[in-house]
Short mmCIF file of C-alpha atoms in Angstrom, two decimals:
data_model
loop_
_atom_site.label_atom_id
_atom_site.label_comp_id
_atom_site.label_asym_id
_atom_site.label_seq_id
_atom_site.Cartn_x
_atom_site.Cartn_y
_atom_site.Cartn_z
CA MET A 30 249.30 63.46 72.26
CA SER A 31 246.40 65.52 70.85
CA THR A 32 246.20 69.25 71.45
CA PRO A 33 243.12 70.22 73.50
CA SER A 34 240.65 72.21 71.42
CA VAL A 35 237.52 74.23 72.18
CA ASP A 36 235.25 76.61 70.31
CA VAL A 37 236.07 79.59 72.52
CA LEU A 38 239.15 80.08 74.67
CA ILE A 39 238.83 82.77 77.36
CA ILE A 40 242.05 84.16 78.81
CA GLY A 41 241.77 85.21 82.45
CA ALA A 42 239.48 84.08 85.28
CA GLY A 43 238.92 87.48 86.84
CA LEU A 44 235.81 89.64 86.91
CA SER A 45 235.58 89.96 83.11
CA GLY A 46 236.62 86.37 82.31
CA ILE A 47 234.04 84.77 84.59
CA GLY A 48 231.41 87.14 83.23
CA ALA A 49 232.33 86.23 79.65
CA ALA A 50 231.96 82.53 80.44
CA VAL A 51 228.50 83.04 81.95
CA HIS A 52 227.36 84.98 78.88
CA LEU A 53 228.71 82.18 76.70
CA THR A 54 226.91 79.42 78.61
CA THR A 55 223.57 81.26 78.58
CA ARG A 56 223.64 82.78 75.09
CA CYS A 57 225.65 80.15 73.18
CA PRO A 58 224.94 76.93 75.13
CA GLY A 59 226.25 74.71 72.35
CA LYS A 60 229.74 76.20 72.37
CA THR A 61 232.60 74.42 74.11
CA PHE A 62 234.95 76.67 76.04
CA ALA A 63 237.78 76.80 78.54
CA ILE A 64 239.33 79.54 80.64
CA LEU A 65 243.10 79.78 80.98
CA GLU A 66 244.24 81.44 84.22
CA ALA A 67 247.88 82.19 84.95
CA ARG A 68 247.46 82.08 88.71
CA ASP A 69 246.23 79.23 90.90
CA ALA A 70 242.95 80.89 91.88
CA LEU A 71 240.13 82.73 90.16
CA GLY A 72 239.22 86.33 90.93
CA GLY A 73 241.95 88.29 89.17
CA THR A 74 242.52 91.66 90.81
CA TRP A 75 240.28 90.78 93.73
CA ASP A 76 242.32 87.71 94.62
CA LEU A 77 245.68 89.36 93.93
CA PHE A 78 245.28 92.53 96.01
CA ARG A 79 245.52 91.90 99.75
CA TYR A 80 246.51 95.30 101.11
CA PRO A 81 244.57 96.79 104.06
CA GLY A 82 241.21 98.29 103.13
CA VAL A 83 241.24 97.04 99.52
CA ARG A 84 237.87 97.87 97.98
CA SER A 85 236.12 98.90 94.79
CA ASP A 86 236.40 102.45 93.51
CA SER A 87 233.05 102.07 91.72
CA ASP A 88 229.63 101.22 93.11
CA MET A 89 228.88 97.53 92.98
CA HIS A 90 225.53 98.02 91.26
CA THR A 91 227.50 98.91 88.13
CA LEU A 92 230.71 97.00 88.85
CA GLY A 93 228.64 93.87 89.43
CA TYR A 94 227.35 91.72 86.59
CA ALA A 95 224.11 92.72 84.86
CA PHE A 96 222.80 89.18 85.34
CA LYS A 97 223.63 88.75 89.06
CA PRO A 98 222.21 91.23 91.57
CA TRP A 99 224.55 92.70 94.14
CA THR A 100 222.65 92.22 97.41
CA ASN A 101 225.34 93.18 99.93
CA ALA A 102 224.40 96.23 101.99
CA LYS A 103 227.61 98.05 101.05
CA ALA A 104 227.52 99.64 97.61
CA ILE A 105 231.24 100.44 97.90
CA ALA A 106 232.48 96.97 98.72
CA ASP A 107 235.63 95.50 100.23
CA GLY A 108 237.88 93.20 98.25
CA PRO A 109 236.96 89.92 100.00
CA SER A 110 233.24 90.57 99.38
CA ILE A 111 233.88 91.18 95.68
CA LEU A 112 235.99 88.02 95.43
CA ALA A 113 233.20 86.01 97.07
CA TYR A 114 230.73 87.48 94.55
CA ILE A 115 232.92 86.34 91.63
CA GLN A 116 233.40 82.89 93.16
CA ASP A 117 229.67 82.52 93.76
CA THR A 118 228.97 83.50 90.15
CA ALA A 119 231.42 80.92 88.83
CA ASN A 120 229.99 78.16 91.01
CA GLU A 121 226.34 78.99 90.37
CA HIS A 122 226.81 78.83 86.60
CA GLY A 123 229.12 75.81 86.53
CA ILE A 124 232.11 77.82 85.30
CA THR A 125 234.77 76.67 87.77
CA PRO A 126 235.35 73.20 86.19
CA HIS A 127 236.17 74.92 82.89
CA ILE A 128 239.11 76.86 84.38
CA VAL A 129 242.63 75.58 83.74
CA PHE A 130 244.89 77.16 86.34
CA ARG A 131 248.61 77.99 86.12
CA GLN A 132 248.47 78.57 82.38
CA GLN A 133 250.20 81.81 81.41
CA VAL A 134 249.56 82.60 77.74
CA VAL A 135 252.80 83.60 76.06
CA HIS A 136 251.97 83.42 72.36
CA ALA A 137 249.01 82.86 70.05
CA ARG A 138 249.11 82.29 66.31
CA TRP A 139 246.24 82.38 63.84
CA SER A 140 246.04 80.19 60.76
CA SER A 141 243.65 81.38 58.06
CA ALA A 142 243.89 78.02 56.31
CA GLU A 143 242.65 76.20 59.40
CA ALA A 144 240.56 79.09 60.78
CA ARG A 145 242.02 78.36 64.20
CA TRP A 146 244.16 79.84 66.93
CA THR A 147 246.99 77.87 68.49
CA VAL A 148 247.64 79.22 71.97
CA GLU A 149 250.94 78.50 73.70
CA THR A 150 251.12 78.58 77.49
CA VAL A 151 253.64 78.08 80.25
CA ASP A 152 253.09 76.95 83.82
CA PRO A 153 254.62 79.78 85.94
CA THR A 154 255.49 77.29 88.70
CA THR A 155 257.11 74.46 86.75
CA GLY A 156 257.97 76.11 83.44
CA THR A 157 256.13 73.36 81.57
CA ARG A 158 254.96 74.53 78.14
CA SER A 159 251.80 73.36 76.42
CA ALA A 160 249.46 74.34 73.62
CA ARG A 161 245.77 74.20 72.80
CA THR A 162 243.63 75.38 69.92
CA CYS A 163 240.37 77.25 69.55
CA SER A 164 238.16 78.80 66.92
CA PHE A 165 237.69 82.09 68.78
CA LEU A 166 240.05 83.77 71.26
CA PHE A 167 238.54 86.07 73.90
CA MET A 168 241.11 88.01 75.90
CA CYS A 169 239.88 88.92 79.41
CA ALA A 170 243.25 89.33 81.11
CA GLY A 171 242.81 92.91 82.33
CA TYR A 172 245.16 95.74 81.56
CA TYR A 173 248.08 95.55 83.98
CA ALA A 174 250.93 93.20 84.90
CA TYR A 175 250.39 91.02 87.95
CA ASP A 176 254.05 90.21 88.61
CA ALA A 177 255.03 93.74 89.68
CA GLY A 178 253.59 97.22 89.93
CA TYR A 179 255.28 100.45 88.91
CA THR A 180 257.84 101.96 91.25
CA PRO A 181 259.77 105.05 90.12
CA PRO A 182 263.44 105.54 90.99
CA LEU A 183 263.74 106.27 94.72
CA PRO A 184 267.06 107.98 95.50
CA GLY A 185 268.85 106.66 98.58
CA LEU A 186 266.48 103.75 99.06
CA GLU A 187 269.38 101.43 99.91
CA ARG A 188 270.06 103.50 103.06
CA PHE A 189 266.56 103.20 104.47
CA GLY A 190 266.40 101.02 107.58
CA GLY A 191 262.68 100.29 107.44
CA ARG A 192 260.57 98.21 105.09
CA VAL A 193 259.36 99.25 101.63
CA VAL A 194 256.46 97.46 99.95
CA HIS A 195 254.34 97.97 96.87
CA PRO A 196 250.66 97.33 97.69
CA GLN A 197 250.44 94.84 94.82
CA HIS A 198 252.78 92.63 96.88
CA TRP A 199 251.29 93.08 100.34
CA THR A 200 251.74 90.00 102.52
CA ASP A 201 250.32 88.94 105.87
CA ASP A 202 253.65 89.41 107.67
CA ILE A 203 253.63 93.19 107.15
CA ASP A 204 252.83 94.69 110.55
CA HIS A 205 251.98 98.39 110.60
CA ALA A 206 250.52 98.55 114.11
CA GLY A 207 252.08 101.38 116.12
CA LYS A 208 254.43 102.31 113.28
CA ARG A 209 255.06 105.50 111.35
CA VAL A 210 253.89 104.85 107.80
CA VAL A 211 254.43 106.90 104.65
CA VAL A 212 252.21 106.10 101.66
CA ILE A 213 253.71 107.47 98.44
CA GLY A 214 250.97 108.27 95.96
CA SER A 215 247.64 110.03 95.56
CA GLY A 216 245.55 107.68 93.44
CA ALA A 217 242.83 105.16 94.21
CA THR A 218 245.16 102.78 96.06
CA ALA A 219 246.67 105.51 98.22
CA VAL A 220 243.35 107.02 99.30
CA THR A 221 242.17 103.51 100.20
CA LEU A 222 245.30 102.60 102.16
CA VAL A 223 245.63 105.74 104.25
CA PRO A 224 242.41 105.49 106.32
CA ALA A 225 242.78 101.70 106.66
CA LEU A 226 246.37 101.91 107.90
CA ALA A 227 245.55 104.85 110.17
CA GLU A 228 243.29 102.64 112.28
CA ARG A 229 246.33 100.89 113.84
CA ALA A 230 249.43 102.85 112.84
CA ALA A 231 251.07 105.47 115.03
CA HIS A 232 250.65 107.90 112.14
CA VAL A 233 250.19 107.72 108.37
CA THR A 234 251.44 110.35 105.93
CA MET A 235 250.21 110.44 102.35
CA LEU A 236 253.09 111.87 100.33
CA GLN A 237 252.07 113.07 96.88
CA ARG A 238 253.83 114.95 94.11
CA SER A 239 250.54 116.36 92.91
CA PRO A 240 246.94 116.08 94.13
CA THR A 241 244.02 114.09 92.72
CA TYR A 242 240.33 114.92 92.65
CA VAL A 243 238.65 113.08 95.53
CA VAL A 244 234.89 112.63 95.74
CA SER A 245 233.08 111.08 98.71
CA ARG A 246 229.99 108.89 98.36
CA PRO A 247 227.92 107.01 100.92
CA ALA A 248 229.09 103.43 101.39
CA ARG A 249 225.43 102.36 101.35
CA ASP A 250 222.93 103.28 98.67
CA ARG A 251 219.71 104.16 100.50
CA ILE A 252 217.63 104.03 97.33
CA ALA A 253 218.98 100.56 96.58
CA ASP A 254 218.14 99.48 100.15
CA TRP A 255 214.56 100.69 99.74
CA LEU A 256 214.18 99.05 96.33
CA ARG A 257 215.47 95.71 97.65
CA ALA A 258 212.93 95.85 100.45
CA HIS A 259 210.00 96.42 98.10
CA LEU A 260 210.87 94.77 94.78
CA PRO A 261 212.25 91.44 93.53
CA ALA A 262 216.04 91.32 93.76
CA GLN A 263 216.73 91.50 90.01
CA THR A 264 214.25 94.33 89.45
CA ALA A 265 215.65 96.35 92.34
CA TYR A 266 219.16 95.76 91.04
CA ASP A 267 218.26 96.76 87.48
CA VAL A 268 216.64 100.01 88.61
CA THR A 269 219.59 100.87 90.86
CA ARG A 270 222.06 100.01 88.11
CA TRP A 271 220.34 102.31 85.62
CA LYS A 272 220.07 105.06 88.20
CA ASN A 273 223.79 104.93 88.84
CA VAL A 274 224.66 104.66 85.15
CA LEU A 275 222.63 107.75 84.29
CA LEU A 276 223.93 109.75 87.26
CA GLY A 277 227.50 108.79 86.40
CA GLN A 278 227.08 109.73 82.75
CA ALA A 279 225.49 113.05 83.72
CA PHE A 280 228.29 113.87 86.17
CA TYR A 281 230.96 113.01 83.62
CA ALA A 282 229.27 115.16 80.94
CA TYR A 283 228.97 118.05 83.39
CA CYS A 284 232.66 117.81 84.33
CA ARG A 285 233.79 117.78 80.69
CA ARG A 286 231.48 120.57 79.56
CA PHE A 287 231.96 122.86 82.56
CA PRO A 288 235.38 121.87 83.95
CA ALA A 289 236.05 125.10 85.86
CA HIS A 290 232.72 124.97 87.65
CA ALA A 291 233.04 121.24 88.31
CA LYS A 292 236.47 121.80 89.81
CA LYS A 293 235.08 124.43 92.17
CA VAL A 294 232.26 122.14 93.26
CA ILE A 295 234.54 119.15 93.89
CA VAL A 296 237.15 121.16 95.79
CA ALA A 297 234.42 122.91 97.80
CA GLY A 298 233.07 119.52 98.83
CA VAL A 299 236.52 118.48 100.06
CA ALA A 300 236.93 121.77 101.95
CA LYS A 301 233.60 121.26 103.70
CA ALA A 302 234.54 117.71 104.70
CA LEU A 303 238.00 118.68 105.99
CA GLY A 304 237.05 121.89 107.78
CA ASP A 305 240.13 123.62 109.15
CA ALA A 306 242.12 120.40 109.46
CA VAL A 307 243.81 120.45 106.03
CA PRO A 308 243.90 123.20 103.38
CA THR A 309 242.60 122.12 99.99
CA ALA A 310 245.36 124.10 98.28
CA PRO A 311 247.72 122.54 97.40
CA HIS A 312 246.69 119.14 98.76
CA PHE A 313 243.34 118.65 97.02
CA THR A 314 243.39 121.14 94.15
CA PRO A 315 244.77 119.48 91.00
CA ALA A 316 246.22 121.54 88.16
CA TYR A 317 244.30 119.55 85.54
CA ASP A 318 240.56 119.41 84.79
CA PRO A 319 238.25 116.75 86.25
CA TRP A 320 238.41 113.49 84.27
CA ASP A 321 241.69 114.35 82.57
CA GLN A 322 242.58 111.58 85.00
CA ARG A 323 240.22 109.24 86.80
CA LEU A 324 238.62 110.66 89.93
CA CYS A 325 239.15 108.92 93.27
CA MET A 326 236.02 107.88 95.13
CA ILE A 327 236.04 107.32 98.88
CA PRO A 328 233.19 105.94 101.03
CA ASP A 329 231.66 107.94 103.89
CA ASP A 330 234.48 110.53 104.02
CA ASP A 331 236.86 107.90 105.44
CA LEU A 332 240.02 109.60 104.16
CA PHE A 333 238.85 113.02 105.31
CA GLU A 334 237.92 111.65 108.74
CA ALA A 335 241.43 110.18 109.15
CA LEU A 336 242.94 113.55 108.24
CA ARG A 337 240.60 115.48 110.56
CA SER A 338 241.44 113.20 113.47
CA GLY A 339 245.18 113.76 113.12
CA ARG A 340 245.82 110.02 112.68
CA ALA A 341 246.86 110.82 109.12
CA SER A 342 248.28 113.78 107.25
CA VAL A 343 248.96 114.75 103.65
CA VAL A 344 252.15 116.29 102.27
CA THR A 345 252.50 117.64 98.73
CA ASP A 346 256.19 117.67 97.85
CA HIS A 347 258.90 115.79 95.96
CA ILE A 348 261.32 113.22 97.32
CA ASP A 349 264.91 114.39 97.57
CA THR A 350 266.29 111.18 99.06
CA PHE A 351 265.59 108.38 101.47
CA THR A 352 267.56 108.50 104.70
CA GLU A 353 268.24 105.85 107.30
CA THR A 354 265.10 106.81 109.21
CA GLY A 355 262.72 108.18 106.59
CA ILE A 356 262.40 110.48 103.59
CA ARG A 357 263.93 113.92 103.06
CA LEU A 358 261.88 116.17 100.78
CA ARG A 359 262.98 118.85 98.36
CA SER A 360 261.56 121.47 100.71
CA GLY A 361 264.04 120.28 103.32
CA ALA A 362 261.41 118.70 105.55
CA GLU A 363 261.87 115.11 106.70
CA LEU A 364 259.25 112.44 107.13
CA PRO A 365 260.18 109.77 109.70
CA ALA A 366 259.07 106.31 108.67
CA ASP A 367 259.23 102.71 109.78
CA LEU A 368 257.23 101.48 106.77
CA VAL A 369 256.96 103.00 103.30
CA VAL A 370 254.20 101.89 100.94
CA THR A 371 254.80 102.75 97.29
CA ALA A 372 251.28 103.24 95.95
CA THR A 373 252.88 104.59 92.79
CA GLY A 374 250.81 102.85 90.16
CA LEU A 375 250.53 99.86 87.89
CA ARG A 376 252.41 98.65 84.83
CA VAL A 377 250.07 98.47 81.85
CA GLN A 378 250.30 95.12 80.10
CA LEU A 379 248.35 94.46 76.92
CA MET A 380 246.65 91.12 76.29
CA GLY A 381 248.14 89.48 79.36
CA GLY A 382 251.63 89.98 77.98
CA ALA A 383 251.07 87.53 75.11
CA THR A 384 252.43 88.11 71.62
CA LEU A 385 250.29 87.39 68.56
CA GLU A 386 250.88 86.45 64.96
CA VAL A 387 248.59 86.11 61.94
CA ASP A 388 249.61 83.64 59.24
CA GLY A 389 253.23 83.80 60.31
CA ARG A 390 253.43 87.60 60.61
CA PRO A 391 253.85 89.27 64.02
CA TYR A 392 250.85 91.38 64.99
CA VAL A 393 251.97 94.75 66.44
CA PHE A 394 249.20 96.30 68.51
CA ALA A 395 250.40 99.88 68.08
CA ASP A 396 250.01 99.58 64.29
CA HIS A 397 246.32 98.79 64.49
CA LEU A 398 242.94 100.29 65.37
CA THR A 399 240.32 99.19 67.85
CA TYR A 400 236.90 98.30 66.50
CA MET A 401 234.11 99.20 68.96
CA GLY A 402 236.67 98.96 71.72
CA LEU A 403 236.57 95.13 71.68
CA MET A 404 238.21 93.95 68.43
CA LEU A 405 241.30 94.95 66.48
CA ASP A 406 241.50 95.50 62.75
CA ASP A 407 242.73 92.58 60.64
CA LEU A 408 242.85 90.23 63.63
CA PRO A 409 240.47 87.32 62.95
CA ASN A 410 238.24 85.64 65.52
CA PHE A 411 239.59 87.72 68.37
CA ALA A 412 238.01 90.00 70.95
CA PHE A 413 239.13 91.58 74.19
CA ALA A 414 237.27 92.86 77.23
CA ILE A 415 238.31 96.13 78.78
CA GLY A 416 236.29 98.54 80.87
CA TYR A 417 235.49 102.23 80.72
CA THR A 418 237.83 104.90 82.00
CA ASN A 419 234.92 107.06 83.20
CA ALA A 420 232.62 104.38 84.63
CA SER A 421 232.63 100.88 86.08
CA TRP A 422 234.80 98.26 84.42
CA THR A 423 232.08 95.65 84.13
CA LEU A 424 229.61 97.86 82.26
CA LYS A 425 231.72 97.64 79.11
CA CYS A 426 232.82 94.05 79.70
CA ASP A 427 229.21 92.89 79.95
CA LEU A 428 228.44 94.59 76.64
CA ALA A 429 231.55 93.09 75.01
CA SER A 430 230.68 89.56 76.15
CA ALA A 431 227.10 89.85 74.91
CA TYR A 432 228.35 91.18 71.56
CA VAL A 433 230.81 88.31 71.14
CA CYS A 434 227.95 85.87 71.71
CA ARG A 435 225.79 87.73 69.20
CA LEU A 436 228.62 87.55 66.68
CA LEU A 437 229.19 83.83 67.26
CA ARG A 438 225.50 83.04 66.82
CA TYR A 439 225.44 85.07 63.60
CA MET A 440 228.48 83.22 62.24
CA ASP A 441 226.90 79.86 63.03
CA ALA A 442 223.61 80.85 61.41
CA HIS A 443 225.36 81.90 58.18
CA GLY A 444 228.07 79.25 58.06
CA HIS A 445 231.01 81.61 58.58
CA ARG A 446 234.29 80.26 59.95
CA SER A 447 236.01 83.58 60.64
CA VAL A 448 235.38 87.28 61.13
CA MET A 449 237.62 90.29 61.40
CA ALA A 450 237.19 94.05 61.42
CA HIS A 451 238.61 96.00 58.51
CA PRO A 452 238.06 99.69 57.69
CA ALA A 453 235.85 100.09 54.65
CA ALA A 454 236.87 103.77 54.40
CA PRO A 455 239.54 106.05 55.91
CA THR A 456 239.23 106.18 59.70
CA GLY A 457 240.55 109.72 60.09
CA ALA A 458 243.34 110.83 62.38
CA ARG A 459 244.76 108.08 64.56
CA THR A 460 244.80 109.11 68.19
CA PRO A 461 245.83 107.37 71.43
CA LEU A 462 243.46 104.71 72.67
CA ILE A 463 243.10 106.40 76.07
CA GLY A 464 243.17 110.16 76.49
CA PHE A 465 244.19 110.22 80.15
CA SER A 466 247.23 112.19 81.29
CA SER A 467 247.82 109.69 84.12
CA GLY A 468 251.35 108.35 84.41
CA TYR A 469 250.40 104.69 83.99
CA VAL A 470 248.69 105.52 80.69
CA GLN A 471 251.44 107.76 79.35
CA ARG A 472 254.13 105.19 80.12
CA ALA A 473 252.36 102.63 77.91
CA ILE A 474 250.71 104.81 75.26
CA ALA A 475 253.27 104.06 72.53
CA ALA A 476 252.53 100.32 72.67
CA MET A 477 248.74 100.64 72.67
CA PRO A 478 246.43 100.27 69.69
CA ARG A 479 245.02 103.50 68.24
CA GLN A 480 241.52 104.78 67.57
CA GLY A 481 240.02 106.66 64.63
CA ASP A 482 237.85 109.77 64.62
CA HIS A 483 234.43 108.19 64.09
CA ALA A 484 232.43 105.12 65.04
CA PRO A 485 232.99 102.21 65.09
CA TRP A 486 236.72 103.01 65.23
CA LYS A 487 236.46 105.69 67.93
CA LEU A 488 235.95 105.10 71.66
CA TYR A 489 233.27 107.42 73.02
CA GLN A 490 233.41 106.12 76.61
CA ASN A 491 229.63 106.26 76.61
CA TYR A 492 227.63 103.31 77.94
CA LEU A 493 224.31 104.37 76.41
CA LEU A 494 225.81 104.78 72.95
CA ASP A 495 227.66 101.48 73.22
CA LEU A 496 224.54 99.68 74.39
CA LEU A 497 222.70 100.66 71.21
CA LEU A 498 225.68 99.91 68.96
CA PHE A 499 226.50 96.54 70.53
CA ARG A 500 222.91 95.29 70.60
CA TYR A 501 221.57 96.67 67.36
CA GLY A 502 224.51 97.67 65.18
CA ARG A 503 224.71 95.87 61.84
CA LEU A 504 226.96 92.89 61.39
CA GLU A 505 226.75 92.03 57.70
CA GLY A 506 227.17 95.08 55.47
CA GLY A 507 229.21 96.98 58.04
CA GLU A 508 232.97 96.89 58.50
CA LEU A 509 233.29 93.22 59.39
CA ARG A 510 234.77 90.75 56.94
CA PHE A 511 233.50 87.20 57.21
CA ASP A 512 235.71 84.37 55.94
CA GLY A 513 238.16 86.95 54.58
CA ARG A 514 235.64 88.47 52.20
CA ALA A 515 234.95 92.17 51.92
CA PRO A 516 231.72 93.35 53.55
CA LEU A 517 228.55 93.19 51.53
CA ALA A 518 227.31 96.53 50.27
CA PRO A 519 224.76 98.09 52.62
CA ALA A 520 221.17 97.83 51.50
CA PRO A 521 219.97 100.93 49.62
#
């Protein structure tokens, strides 16, 4: 039986994978492609997460695709609306028939002699193994494991008489109505869950070891509403997208350049929203600077409103032990609970958990550098899509997909079979790929690729800079090797 083969194999049918396929169909219409998806539905994160209130933590005018306007009235959108947007995109562009479901990629091996990848998969339901080949492998599998989130050791958990659930595994049979709920965590998932659960629960307590910066934004973008009413949909979307990109970049630059002042402004905003209901110290005054970890965005003060109303509360303390009826804290206080939700983070998983090899040699990610944040050194015909840490995920993924198409067209025009990044000069000190102090990053940092100290080996987390580099940066004569040859010398 022949092994199925395509020009480009995309791994993952989530937000970035569907976007990559659309870019491929519009920019490289002659290329054959397939998408391998481990689950039985497209949508990735937005199909997996089913917990109450699930929504974006970025505005949809930047989290949405550049080529498909977001026309929903809510700029901060709920999970089902985002999933419908991805499904509509796939159907409108004829992508859905190219998806092969229940294909978990476990290993991929590159052959320089054949200039091809052989990708091995397993059906998670039946265990059936199969293989297919491709000329170019585009990894769009996200950055975390879908099978289980991160849960730290919870002393005494076996004694607890209630139910404990990680939000990544929320199911329809979980009933929180009229119950005392404790949400452990302070990140984006926790601040989303608390106001949503508080609508029906007897009471919700957000239990955090340390606070996070929380910023409120309107759920609707009034400027976007006005633009949609007066301009064509794509034009209105483009203007709104650029407005939000520039405002986001400016806010990030302000926070990094003037962290003490930014901290005062953010905390003052929380204090104004909470009034006398909850003190900002210690509950909303982090010890670190803004953007040392990702900020949490909430729509229309929903978390603060739940706290003001008394339907929810926040406790900053450490767990001593679970008891039969709740959680005892180190301070000696006890939190009664019928349901505990462990919003304690994700498990970072690189490249969908697949292992790679090049000409029979294992490829160890931690030994290599990222090139422009989308390729890895000495890894031929391979790219990956991953978003920004300081802006919307899709901004970077859109750029990465367009760049891959630019690269493929260039290779076709010049008769190249393969391309890989290789430093033409020392890249400087090797530093962690992501500079966040967040727990989910630190737990995985040792296994991640590294970055250098200058472009194109350094990640600047800057959309404007990347836009110029991805669209207009040189291909031949740079630090790309085509067909295994060293780069041509730059023109004098």
